[in-house]
């Protein structure tokens, strides 16, 4: 087996940042933090930056507190009342707090003793989930910490006390903001000087704080200006280390020569082209030749192919794989989910036809495979018999080896990070060519900065003969009665012999399918309502006489991969009429007879996710219908997102709107969902200029000191970044 590990420069001394938290904090605190936020090392904790800063002297506005959201607020206690519970034994302590204008009630059951500390006039910080009790807002059993008013006396001390910023950390129901703050304080108290990854001259010329000082001030500022300067310094450091990592990766790649892959006369590619049932669109041809030109050189191809859902990217990728097979090499196709990997296998086998398929042996490798199958598949990959290997994250695991990996195709870039691409790349004897496919158009600023190492191609036209998809928003907040009309419409589609998807944000009532809520949505107040679930909707449709003669099945991430696969297959074969699903059907699913896509609680999904879901219908000769059902109020951001999707079919336009709608959206985070290694302070869209400057400086540093031997702290920061990424792989595979 050929296995190449990434070349490492000699490691620098271990950093105090790499120390395990369990050795620094109490075991209980450490494990609560690990459970709550996935932080395990000192570095993880210290980069758990405050979300914002409050002040003791400044009360939080209470009028606009969003319902059902976890909030952390500063307020004064004005009234405390104890009363017996009506139906049961025991008492309720009701504490009214205020910002001077609005009020909020805190309720505690059977905790009358709290009246001793929560006295009228006390000021503190309160955290909990905003609930509604008979029309007024309340926090039930909030966590709180009262300010110690000894310091609040008179004069300068009092003023300093009132102005001191209080860091508000991302918190969970079990770890409050101030608990995070205390843990960080403990770590900071003994934290030694830290070597700074940013070179001295750069720091001086940009007026940045030294690393150790910046870390101190972002967590323990005494005035607002301090955290401002700290964020600025750490943000630059992030941009700089990221650009250095990208540049270094590119530099290493260029040092290695790829194997040229040339199609042969009378070979696989020619055979495939001869039996292709359609002609390639002009865009497909242009991109196809760009790829062919890239792959006949010794410089590894590194190309991003973006194109609308259904624009025919897969065919282009398959042709590249055939060119590689012609030269005796193998290709790996990396798909984001097992369902999609399975579907890719089937559609590739079908596209190749029996004769080519038998010779190329497309082979599936996924985590959920039975051991015997997996062993057989691994053997086919490592001996080179399988010219096309298709799989999920499992492809990146140690046990997967190739005989001669020539091309890595990554489907749907936004699910895989730069670093994951790198992991697969390492499996080639010589660096394989890499082709990344995405239907999520990547805004130019992002492409330029984040994927600086990729060439970009675009397929803009759809193959002819496609039916347009009609999209409608069903606004339940204004028209609750329209829900029934949605089901009627579904019945009508089915009556025409067509099939449909009904997508829900949750599998079970009350819980989102954990890993499927996009980061830009999960914070959104309006999207915290109860959600449609697969379980409920499945039961409802099965009980509805309008669907009595229809076969309705569920598809979601908790099913075994065999179950998912067999249901998907049954749907593709027309044996099922309706699939009630979560977003596992999001990308790549191709069932030409499916005409309707009904998304319930559409505001729970991101713009690109909705666009992807819509792309599942209208793929064949029948026109597509997409109904986006939402209870979000008109004018809310959630509703705007849904309206945006309905307003256009153009993915590039949508990507732009999406950016405008995400206020603090971390574009990089959702593209590169590589766990904790994604960026903290940097915002790819907003900080475009900063990223370009950081890139220029990184280029200079690297040109001057290619192995970074003279920049040990920077070397260490890069290694740490890599370690984090490797940890993420292990967790996933
Ligand atoms: P994408 O991966 O970009 O979403 P696919 O490659 O899956 O799109 O193509 C969608 C469908 O269109 C497939 O059924 C494919 O066979 C078909 N197709 C691809 N290219 C063409 C073309 N040039 N003309 C007609 N149909 C095409
Ligand atoms: Mg596809």
Short mmCIF file of C-alpha atoms in Angstrom, two decimals, residues 79 91 130 139 147 154 185 208 251 288 314 318 344 372 418 459 496 563 577 620 625-626 649 656 688 691-692:
data_model
loop_
_atom_site.label_atom_id
_atom_site.label_comp_id
_atom_site.label_asym_id
_atom_site.label_seq_id
_atom_site.Cartn_x
_atom_site.Cartn_y
_atom_site.Cartn_z
CA UNK A 79 -39.61 43.66 43.52
CA UNK A 91 -44.10 28.25 46.71
CA UNK A 130 -36.89 33.90 27.59
CA UNK A 139 -37.01 33.72 32.80
CA UNK A 147 -22.66 42.55 41.38
CA UNK A 154 -18.46 56.83 45.21
CA UNK A 185 -9.59 33.94 34.52
CA UNK A 208 -0.95 45.52 17.03
CA UNK A 251 4.16 25.96 -1.94
CA UNK A 288 -13.82 19.87 -19.89
CA UNK A 314 -21.08 15.24 -12.58
CA UNK A 318 -16.76 11.63 -14.71
CA UNK A 344 -23.28 8.67 -7.20
CA UNK A 372 -16.78 -8.00 4.60
CA UNK A 418 -9.53 23.05 2.63
CA UNK A 459 -20.97 26.23 -15.84
CA UNK A 496 -50.59 12.90 -12.06
CA UNK A 563 -32.18 1.73 5.30
CA UNK A 577 -44.79 8.32 -3.72
CA UNK A 620 -36.63 15.60 -15.66
CA UNK A 625 -43.04 22.91 -7.94
CA UNK A 626 -41.46 24.15 -4.74
CA UNK A 649 -33.72 30.64 -9.58
CA UNK A 656 -25.26 37.62 -3.07
CA UNK A 688 -11.84 41.09 2.59
CA UNK A 691 -7.35 39.25 4.32
CA UNK A 692 -5.67 40.55 1.18
#
